[in-house]
mmCIF file of C-alpha atoms in Angstrom:
data_model
loop_
_atom_site.group_PDB
_atom_site.id
_atom_site.type_symbol
_atom_site.label_atom_id
_atom_site.label_comp_id
_atom_site.label_asym_id
_atom_site.label_seq_id
_atom_site.Cartn_x
_atom_site.Cartn_y
_atom_site.Cartn_z
ATOM 1 C CA MET A 1 156.387 181.350 95.574
ATOM 2 C CA SER A 2 158.782 183.325 94.021
ATOM 3 C CA MET A 3 156.993 182.548 90.412
ATOM 4 C CA VAL A 4 153.746 183.639 91.495
ATOM 5 C CA ARG A 5 152.684 186.151 89.051
ATOM 6 C CA PRO A 6 149.514 188.411 88.749
ATOM 7 C CA SER A 7 146.674 187.191 86.277
ATOM 8 C CA VAL A 8 143.619 188.505 85.141
ATOM 9 C CA HIS A 9 142.051 184.813 85.130
ATOM 10 C CA PRO A 10 141.301 183.573 88.696
ATOM 11 C CA ILE A 11 143.196 180.139 89.002
ATOM 12 C CA GLU A 12 140.665 177.566 90.344
ATOM 13 C CA ALA A 13 140.824 176.522 93.907
ATOM 14 C CA PRO A 14 141.353 172.595 94.379
ATOM 15 C CA PRO A 15 138.092 171.247 95.442
ATOM 16 C CA LEU A 16 137.288 170.401 99.133
ATOM 17 C CA THR A 17 135.140 167.482 98.788
ATOM 18 C CA ASP A 18 134.724 164.688 101.188
ATOM 19 C CA ASN A 19 136.403 162.276 99.028
ATOM 20 C CA ALA A 20 139.599 164.471 98.989
ATOM 21 C CA LEU A 21 141.325 163.282 102.146
ATOM 22 C CA PRO A 22 143.950 165.606 103.404
ATOM 23 C CA ARG A 23 147.236 164.701 104.523
ATOM 24 C CA GLY A 24 147.107 163.829 108.777
ATOM 25 C CA ARG A 25 143.414 162.453 107.943
ATOM 26 C CA MET A 26 141.831 158.847 107.774
ATOM 27 C CA THR A 27 139.181 156.866 106.596
ATOM 28 C CA ASP A 28 135.677 157.026 108.571
ATOM 29 C CA THR A 29 135.054 153.713 110.388
ATOM 30 C CA GLN A 30 131.915 153.409 112.710
ATOM 31 C CA GLY A 31 133.268 153.438 116.364
ATOM 32 C CA MET A 32 135.712 155.789 115.830
ATOM 33 C CA PRO A 33 135.581 159.029 117.488
ATOM 34 C CA GLY A 34 133.515 161.135 115.907
ATOM 35 C CA THR A 35 131.028 158.521 114.295
ATOM 36 C CA LEU A 36 127.646 157.802 115.598
ATOM 37 C CA GLY A 37 129.176 154.022 116.510
ATOM 38 C CA GLY A 38 131.792 155.744 118.726
ATOM 39 C CA PHE A 39 129.322 157.686 120.310
ATOM 40 C CA VAL A 40 127.164 154.598 121.423
ATOM 41 C CA LEU A 41 130.006 152.836 122.420
ATOM 42 C CA ARG A 42 131.162 155.499 125.022
ATOM 43 C CA PHE A 43 127.527 155.877 126.069
ATOM 44 C CA ILE A 44 127.433 151.929 126.644
ATOM 45 C CA GLN A 45 130.889 152.175 128.683
ATOM 46 C CA PHE A 46 129.957 155.243 130.536
ATOM 47 C CA ALA A 47 126.255 153.728 131.471
ATOM 48 C CA PHE A 48 127.674 149.939 132.850
ATOM 49 C CA ALA A 49 130.389 152.195 134.604
ATOM 50 C CA ALA A 50 127.890 154.416 136.129
ATOM 51 C CA VAL A 51 125.771 151.522 137.216
ATOM 52 C CA SER A 52 128.896 149.653 138.688
ATOM 53 C CA LEU A 53 129.653 152.691 140.673
ATOM 54 C CA CYS A 54 126.363 153.506 142.127
ATOM 55 C CA VAL A 55 125.695 149.272 142.927
ATOM 56 C CA MET A 56 128.899 149.046 144.924
ATOM 57 C CA ALA A 57 128.745 152.611 146.337
ATOM 58 C CA THR A 58 125.509 151.896 148.086
ATOM 59 C CA THR A 59 126.746 148.825 149.910
ATOM 60 C CA SER A 60 127.477 149.375 153.373
ATOM 61 C CA ASP A 61 130.581 147.723 153.831
ATOM 62 C CA PHE A 62 132.623 148.179 150.499
ATOM 63 C CA PRO A 63 135.163 150.588 152.170
ATOM 64 C CA GLN A 64 136.515 147.766 154.373
ATOM 65 C CA VAL A 65 137.768 145.687 151.404
ATOM 66 C CA THR A 66 140.713 147.239 149.472
ATOM 67 C CA ALA A 67 139.611 145.862 146.209
ATOM 68 C CA PHE A 68 135.943 147.396 146.384
ATOM 69 C CA ARG A 69 137.601 150.679 146.799
ATOM 70 C CA TYR A 70 139.854 150.301 144.013
ATOM 71 C CA LEU A 71 136.586 149.026 141.824
ATOM 72 C CA VAL A 72 134.836 152.435 143.108
ATOM 73 C CA ALA A 73 137.805 154.450 141.856
ATOM 74 C CA ALA A 74 138.379 152.708 138.655
ATOM 75 C CA VAL A 75 134.861 152.963 137.211
ATOM 76 C CA SER A 76 134.609 156.655 138.403
ATOM 77 C CA LEU A 77 137.522 157.035 136.387
ATOM 78 C CA GLN A 78 135.977 155.121 133.733
ATOM 79 C CA SER A 79 132.372 156.628 133.538
ATOM 80 C CA LEU A 80 134.150 160.340 133.890
ATOM 81 C CA TRP A 81 136.477 159.575 130.409
ATOM 82 C CA SER A 82 133.991 157.805 128.683
ATOM 83 C CA LEU A 83 131.138 160.555 129.388
ATOM 84 C CA SER A 84 133.956 163.524 127.982
ATOM 85 C CA LEU A 85 134.527 161.648 125.205
ATOM 86 C CA ALA A 86 130.899 160.776 124.418
ATOM 87 C CA ILE A 87 130.336 164.399 124.958
ATOM 88 C CA THR A 88 132.912 165.228 122.253
ATOM 89 C CA ASP A 89 131.461 162.650 119.708
ATOM 90 C CA MET A 90 128.134 164.149 120.415
ATOM 91 C CA TYR A 91 129.542 167.665 119.594
ATOM 92 C CA ALA A 92 131.751 166.632 116.540
ATOM 93 C CA ILE A 93 128.473 164.567 114.951
ATOM 94 C CA LEU A 94 126.146 167.872 115.689
ATOM 95 C CA VAL A 95 128.506 170.217 113.820
ATOM 96 C CA LYS A 96 129.261 167.497 111.405
ATOM 97 C CA ARG A 97 133.175 167.827 111.903
ATOM 98 C CA ASN A 98 135.701 164.726 112.389
ATOM 99 C CA PHE A 99 138.753 165.134 114.394
ATOM 100 C CA ARG A 100 140.622 162.530 113.683
ATOM 101 C CA ASN A 101 144.169 163.446 113.148
ATOM 102 C CA SER A 102 147.096 161.529 114.386
ATOM 103 C CA LYS A 103 147.453 163.095 117.751
ATOM 104 C CA ILE A 104 143.940 163.055 118.575
ATOM 105 C CA VAL A 105 143.564 159.336 117.931
ATOM 106 C CA SER A 106 146.689 158.474 119.640
ATOM 107 C CA LEU A 107 145.735 160.558 122.880
ATOM 108 C CA PHE A 108 142.228 158.513 122.819
ATOM 109 C CA SER A 109 144.360 155.130 122.406
ATOM 110 C CA ILE A 110 146.545 155.939 125.170
ATOM 111 C CA GLY A 111 143.609 157.031 127.365
ATOM 112 C CA ASP A 112 141.608 153.918 126.450
ATOM 113 C CA GLY A 113 144.149 151.791 127.173
ATOM 114 C CA ILE A 114 145.087 152.917 130.672
ATOM 115 C CA THR A 115 141.341 153.115 131.795
ATOM 116 C CA SER A 116 140.128 149.830 130.371
ATOM 117 C CA THR A 117 143.298 148.275 132.326
ATOM 118 C CA LEU A 118 142.475 150.037 135.168
ATOM 119 C CA THR A 119 138.870 148.733 135.164
ATOM 120 C CA PHE A 120 139.786 145.393 133.891
ATOM 121 C CA ALA A 121 142.028 144.828 136.845
ATOM 122 C CA ALA A 122 139.569 146.290 139.402
ATOM 123 C CA ALA A 123 136.244 144.010 137.589
ATOM 124 C CA CYS A 124 138.813 140.652 138.305
ATOM 125 C CA ALA A 125 139.882 141.881 141.826
ATOM 126 C CA SER A 126 136.198 142.341 143.011
ATOM 127 C CA ALA A 127 135.716 139.178 141.169
ATOM 128 C CA GLY A 128 138.272 137.326 142.788
ATOM 129 C CA ILE A 129 136.811 138.453 145.972
ATOM 130 C CA THR A 130 133.408 137.831 145.458
ATOM 131 C CA VAL A 131 134.086 134.612 144.534
ATOM 132 C CA LEU A 132 136.256 133.744 147.698
ATOM 133 C CA ILE A 133 133.037 135.154 149.822
ATOM 134 C CA GLY A 134 130.439 133.376 148.234
ATOM 135 C CA ASN A 135 131.866 130.117 146.931
ATOM 136 C CA ASP A 136 134.976 129.343 149.054
ATOM 137 C CA LEU A 137 133.913 130.798 152.615
ATOM 138 C CA ASN A 138 130.101 130.558 151.686
ATOM 139 C CA SER A 139 129.248 133.741 153.821
ATOM 140 C CA CYS A 140 126.964 135.421 151.659
ATOM 141 C CA ALA A 141 124.472 135.473 154.439
ATOM 142 C CA LYS A 142 126.139 138.363 155.901
ATOM 143 C CA ASN A 143 127.447 140.322 152.947
ATOM 144 C CA HIS A 144 125.834 141.845 150.079
ATOM 145 C CA CYS A 145 126.885 139.186 147.646
ATOM 146 C CA SER A 146 124.415 140.079 144.796
ATOM 147 C CA ARG A 147 125.415 143.609 145.047
ATOM 148 C CA PHE A 148 129.153 142.807 145.024
ATOM 149 C CA GLU A 149 128.267 140.460 141.834
ATOM 150 C CA THR A 150 126.622 142.943 140.147
ATOM 151 C CA ALA A 151 128.910 145.849 140.380
ATOM 152 C CA THR A 152 131.856 143.284 139.431
ATOM 153 C CA ALA A 153 129.562 142.669 136.359
ATOM 154 C CA MET A 154 128.556 146.028 135.540
ATOM 155 C CA ALA A 155 132.559 146.761 135.481
ATOM 156 C CA PHE A 156 133.460 143.718 133.121
ATOM 157 C CA MET A 157 130.887 144.786 130.822
ATOM 158 C CA SER A 158 132.182 148.336 130.643
ATOM 159 C CA TRP A 159 135.251 146.927 129.957
ATOM 160 C CA PHE A 160 134.088 144.430 127.150
ATOM 161 C CA ALA A 161 132.724 148.184 125.468
ATOM 162 C CA THR A 162 136.256 150.000 126.176
ATOM 163 C CA SER A 163 138.171 147.336 124.076
ATOM 164 C CA PRO A 164 136.552 147.595 120.858
ATOM 165 C CA SER A 165 137.468 151.475 121.124
ATOM 166 C CA PHE A 166 140.890 150.828 122.033
ATOM 167 C CA LEU A 167 141.738 148.533 119.536
ATOM 168 C CA LEU A 168 140.057 150.547 116.929
ATOM 169 C CA ASN A 169 142.458 153.410 117.672
ATOM 170 C CA PHE A 170 145.300 151.377 117.873
ATOM 171 C CA TRP A 171 144.346 149.668 114.611
ATOM 172 C CA THR A 172 143.962 153.579 113.037
ATOM 173 C CA LEU A 173 147.081 154.857 114.491
ATOM 174 C CA ALA A 174 149.184 151.762 113.324
ATOM 175 C CA SER A 175 147.560 151.687 109.836
ATOM 176 C CA LYS A 176 147.626 155.452 109.067
ATOM 177 C CA MET B 1 169.531 160.933 86.037
ATOM 178 C CA SER B 2 167.911 161.513 82.881
ATOM 179 C CA MET B 3 171.606 161.367 81.144
ATOM 180 C CA VAL B 4 171.726 158.076 81.495
ATOM 181 C CA ARG B 5 172.069 156.369 77.985
ATOM 182 C CA PRO B 6 171.974 152.552 77.171
ATOM 183 C CA SER B 7 175.493 151.203 76.430
ATOM 184 C CA VAL B 8 177.379 147.816 75.623
ATOM 185 C CA HIS B 9 177.801 147.023 79.236
ATOM 186 C CA PRO B 10 174.943 144.371 80.645
ATOM 187 C CA ILE B 11 172.158 145.750 82.708
ATOM 188 C CA GLU B 12 172.641 144.810 86.294
ATOM 189 C CA ALA B 13 170.012 142.796 87.572
ATOM 190 C CA PRO B 14 168.386 144.257 90.828
ATOM 191 C CA PRO B 15 169.725 142.773 94.010
ATOM 192 C CA LEU B 16 167.741 139.912 95.978
ATOM 193 C CA THR B 17 169.483 140.642 99.015
ATOM 194 C CA ASP B 18 167.925 140.804 102.589
ATOM 195 C CA ASN B 19 166.895 144.313 101.734
ATOM 196 C CA ALA B 20 164.336 143.436 99.150
ATOM 197 C CA LEU B 21 161.145 142.751 100.768
ATOM 198 C CA PRO B 22 158.996 140.215 98.986
ATOM 199 C CA ARG B 23 155.213 140.803 99.137
ATOM 200 C CA GLY B 24 153.337 139.656 102.640
ATOM 201 C CA ARG B 25 156.657 140.137 104.264
ATOM 202 C CA MET B 26 157.516 142.826 107.119
ATOM 203 C CA THR B 27 160.315 144.782 107.850
ATOM 204 C CA ASP B 28 162.288 143.341 110.890
ATOM 205 C CA THR B 29 161.634 144.932 114.231
ATOM 206 C CA GLN B 30 163.608 143.284 117.373
ATOM 207 C CA GLY B 31 160.680 141.893 119.370
ATOM 208 C CA MET B 32 158.979 140.568 116.620
ATOM 209 C CA PRO B 33 158.944 136.269 116.542
ATOM 210 C CA GLY B 34 161.962 135.081 114.636
ATOM 211 C CA THR B 35 164.514 137.859 116.172
ATOM 212 C CA LEU B 36 166.593 137.564 119.378
ATOM 213 C CA GLY B 37 164.584 140.592 121.321
ATOM 214 C CA GLY B 38 161.378 138.464 120.369
ATOM 215 C CA PHE B 39 162.858 135.340 122.118
ATOM 216 C CA VAL B 40 164.422 137.251 124.891
ATOM 217 C CA LEU B 41 160.755 138.156 125.741
ATOM 218 C CA ARG B 42 159.550 135.168 125.242
ATOM 219 C CA PHE B 43 161.971 133.688 127.689
ATOM 220 C CA ILE B 44 161.181 136.147 130.351
ATOM 221 C CA GLN B 45 157.373 135.526 129.748
ATOM 222 C CA PHE B 46 158.200 131.953 130.566
ATOM 223 C CA ALA B 47 160.728 132.120 133.468
ATOM 224 C CA PHE B 48 158.289 134.412 135.297
ATOM 225 C CA ALA B 49 155.047 132.490 134.568
ATOM 226 C CA ALA B 50 156.979 129.357 135.544
ATOM 227 C CA VAL B 51 158.460 130.797 138.996
ATOM 228 C CA SER B 52 154.859 132.216 139.373
ATOM 229 C CA LEU B 53 153.351 128.567 138.754
ATOM 230 C CA CYS B 54 156.123 127.171 141.169
ATOM 231 C CA VAL B 55 155.610 129.354 144.397
ATOM 232 C CA MET B 56 152.002 128.937 144.155
ATOM 233 C CA ALA B 57 152.169 125.066 143.751
ATOM 234 C CA THR B 58 154.166 124.873 146.822
ATOM 235 C CA THR B 59 151.670 126.623 149.214
ATOM 236 C CA SER B 60 149.779 123.977 151.012
ATOM 237 C CA ASP B 61 146.278 125.643 151.094
ATOM 238 C CA PHE B 62 145.828 127.095 147.459
ATOM 239 C CA PRO B 63 143.314 125.283 146.514
ATOM 240 C CA GLN B 64 140.943 126.434 148.749
ATOM 241 C CA VAL B 65 140.580 129.557 147.035
ATOM 242 C CA THR B 66 139.339 129.907 143.667
ATOM 243 C CA ALA B 67 141.441 132.781 142.370
ATOM 244 C CA PHE B 68 144.708 131.037 143.347
ATOM 245 C CA ARG B 69 143.470 127.896 141.289
ATOM 246 C CA TYR B 70 143.078 130.152 138.425
ATOM 247 C CA LEU B 71 146.072 131.666 138.978
ATOM 248 C CA VAL B 72 147.826 128.678 138.699
ATOM 249 C CA ALA B 73 146.027 127.574 135.336
ATOM 250 C CA ALA B 74 146.367 130.761 133.915
ATOM 251 C CA VAL B 75 150.383 130.788 134.428
ATOM 252 C CA SER B 76 150.895 127.147 133.465
ATOM 253 C CA LEU B 77 149.041 128.774 129.830
ATOM 254 C CA GLN B 78 150.996 131.328 130.028
ATOM 255 C CA SER B 79 154.570 129.198 130.738
ATOM 256 C CA LEU B 80 153.196 126.757 127.880
ATOM 257 C CA TRP B 81 152.589 129.135 125.211
ATOM 258 C CA SER B 82 155.711 131.285 125.809
ATOM 259 C CA LEU B 83 158.061 128.210 125.843
ATOM 260 C CA SER B 84 156.723 126.805 122.500
ATOM 261 C CA LEU B 85 157.149 130.431 120.880
ATOM 262 C CA ALA B 86 160.628 130.616 122.709
ATOM 263 C CA ILE B 87 161.264 127.394 120.783
ATOM 264 C CA THR B 88 160.111 128.716 117.633
ATOM 265 C CA ASP B 89 162.008 131.629 117.739
ATOM 266 C CA MET B 90 165.358 129.957 118.733
ATOM 267 C CA TYR B 91 164.631 127.539 115.509
ATOM 268 C CA ALA B 92 164.187 130.136 113.283
ATOM 269 C CA ILE B 93 167.313 132.204 114.658
ATOM 270 C CA LEU B 94 169.079 129.117 114.340
ATOM 271 C CA VAL B 95 168.039 128.236 110.740
ATOM 272 C CA LYS B 96 168.160 132.287 109.734
ATOM 273 C CA ARG B 97 164.479 132.061 108.519
ATOM 274 C CA ASN B 98 162.052 134.492 109.370
ATOM 275 C CA PHE B 99 158.555 133.404 109.353
ATOM 276 C CA ARG B 100 156.414 136.807 109.611
ATOM 277 C CA ASN B 101 153.713 136.588 107.158
ATOM 278 C CA SER B 102 150.488 137.843 107.725
ATOM 279 C CA LYS B 103 148.439 134.552 109.144
ATOM 280 C CA ILE B 104 151.440 133.797 111.592
ATOM 281 C CA VAL B 105 151.359 137.133 113.070
ATOM 282 C CA SER B 106 147.752 137.384 113.572
ATOM 283 C CA LEU B 107 147.794 133.730 115.035
ATOM 284 C CA PHE B 108 150.548 134.907 117.521
ATOM 285 C CA SER B 109 148.756 138.578 118.398
ATOM 286 C CA ILE B 110 145.323 136.748 119.007
ATOM 287 C CA GLY B 111 147.223 133.926 121.343
ATOM 288 C CA ASP B 112 149.114 136.696 122.911
ATOM 289 C CA GLY B 113 145.922 138.627 123.546
ATOM 290 C CA ILE B 114 144.147 135.892 125.120
ATOM 291 C CA THR B 115 147.130 134.545 127.425
ATOM 292 C CA SER B 116 148.125 138.073 128.332
ATOM 293 C CA THR B 117 144.227 138.814 129.362
ATOM 294 C CA LEU B 118 144.034 135.427 131.243
ATOM 295 C CA THR B 119 147.569 135.907 133.333
ATOM 296 C CA PHE B 120 146.340 139.699 133.786
ATOM 297 C CA ALA B 121 142.994 139.122 135.046
ATOM 298 C CA ALA B 122 144.498 135.805 137.412
ATOM 299 C CA ALA B 123 147.064 138.121 138.812
ATOM 300 C CA CYS B 124 144.778 141.015 139.771
ATOM 301 C CA ALA B 125 142.507 138.344 141.619
ATOM 302 C CA SER B 126 145.036 136.990 143.201
ATOM 303 C CA ALA B 127 146.229 140.250 144.445
ATOM 304 C CA GLY B 128 142.638 141.222 145.636
ATOM 305 C CA ILE B 129 143.000 138.258 147.777
ATOM 306 C CA THR B 130 146.462 138.835 149.051
ATOM 307 C CA VAL B 131 145.510 142.416 149.808
ATOM 308 C CA LEU B 132 142.534 141.139 151.767
ATOM 309 C CA ILE B 133 144.179 138.659 153.693
ATOM 310 C CA GLY B 134 147.302 140.772 154.152
ATOM 311 C CA ASN B 135 145.662 144.404 154.882
ATOM 312 C CA ASP B 136 141.986 144.258 155.586
ATOM 313 C CA LEU B 137 141.584 140.895 157.408
ATOM 314 C CA ASN B 138 145.140 141.117 159.178
ATOM 315 C CA SER B 139 145.663 137.293 159.225
ATOM 316 C CA CYS B 140 148.984 136.536 157.634
ATOM 317 C CA ALA B 141 150.046 134.947 160.596
ATOM 318 C CA LYS B 142 148.336 131.828 159.525
ATOM 319 C CA ASN B 143 148.579 131.918 155.616
ATOM 320 C CA HIS B 144 151.047 131.759 153.232
ATOM 321 C CA CYS B 145 151.344 135.913 152.573
ATOM 322 C CA SER B 146 154.633 136.129 151.028
ATOM 323 C CA ARG B 147 154.315 133.418 148.989
ATOM 324 C CA PHE B 148 151.039 134.744 147.628
ATOM 325 C CA GLU B 149 152.825 137.757 146.904
ATOM 326 C CA THR B 150 155.470 136.478 145.217
ATOM 327 C CA ALA B 151 153.346 134.482 142.846
ATOM 328 C CA THR B 152 151.495 137.458 142.081
ATOM 329 C CA ALA B 153 154.140 139.590 141.637
ATOM 330 C CA MET B 154 155.630 136.925 139.117
ATOM 331 C CA ALA B 155 152.115 136.618 137.137
ATOM 332 C CA PHE B 156 152.298 140.604 136.959
ATOM 333 C CA MET B 157 155.991 140.114 135.816
ATOM 334 C CA SER B 158 155.043 138.107 132.817
ATOM 335 C CA TRP B 159 151.959 139.946 131.821
ATOM 336 C CA PHE B 160 154.597 142.920 131.468
ATOM 337 C CA ALA B 161 156.808 141.007 129.348
ATOM 338 C CA THR B 162 153.691 139.780 127.257
ATOM 339 C CA SER B 163 152.159 142.893 126.428
ATOM 340 C CA PRO B 164 155.279 144.329 124.276
ATOM 341 C CA SER B 165 154.868 141.070 122.268
ATOM 342 C CA PHE B 166 150.980 141.504 121.756
ATOM 343 C CA LEU B 167 151.356 145.354 120.958
ATOM 344 C CA LEU B 168 153.886 144.494 118.401
ATOM 345 C CA ASN B 169 152.414 141.701 116.696
ATOM 346 C CA PHE B 170 148.918 143.799 116.517
ATOM 347 C CA TRP B 171 150.958 147.232 115.450
ATOM 348 C CA THR B 172 152.824 144.694 112.907
ATOM 349 C CA LEU B 173 149.684 143.497 111.635
ATOM 350 C CA ALA B 174 147.722 146.494 111.543
ATOM 351 C CA SER B 175 150.831 148.624 109.387
ATOM 352 C CA LYS B 176 151.178 146.051 106.664
#
């Protein structure tokens, strides 16, 4: 910097087009945060988790079973996480900015890993109990089997939608 | 370095030691297939899955519950997969070869992803039913609660040991 001298001709600034990738930025892949694919994925996750939460919460006897209480907690967390990231994605699309630096992607990747693991665990535990009630004990008559099954299936669908987000973020993080 | 001038002494050939990485090979990380860390991880996975299988299979009433039957199937698959990869790792260590090209790593990564997901799902379903029996229904007196809990815990430990293998292989695959 000590070599900079005043000159009458202004030096041309380096071009700041989309092709110039600054350090710490990554290429644009659909499904990444800030893209339309990412927003659609987040919205699907949120929708399935919210439906699962509503269906399970409207059954009268879910608090008697620990796994169903855990499912309600897990899909609540999943829906909050997915909704906040969907809003962030929508904001990024509207202002035409992408915020894909390494720290953001690692934060999203860790959050996706935690929420998807919790949702999957809750869905599996609920599925085990639903199958136990329905198939093994044959006591669907005095239980809300169909509602339990619906809530479990929606939680699985939410996990299916979260996995691509997690794998894509993890892949981008590793390949940067 | 611009001061180097030609001389009558023959030019030294570039060294072809282990440091020279041929195209398509990856750096050596402990925990990767073919390393001692990888072998230890595989052996831990196999040991926990085998203990879980033995403990669950020795209970008399596990076939009555679908989730417990599924646990037996999942940890059987996990123990077979981990044992075969442990043998492969041991062979690679003994003959001092590493077989880490891209196809092998992607095969191992996919296999780890499938077996770890199945084991985790089985462990979660069993945990849900074990908690239902023990805490919600309080019927541990006429069930093998401690054995169910042990088998579930061992399946979770096996999943914990499989996750690093999967993430490490996936990371290596993405960052090659």
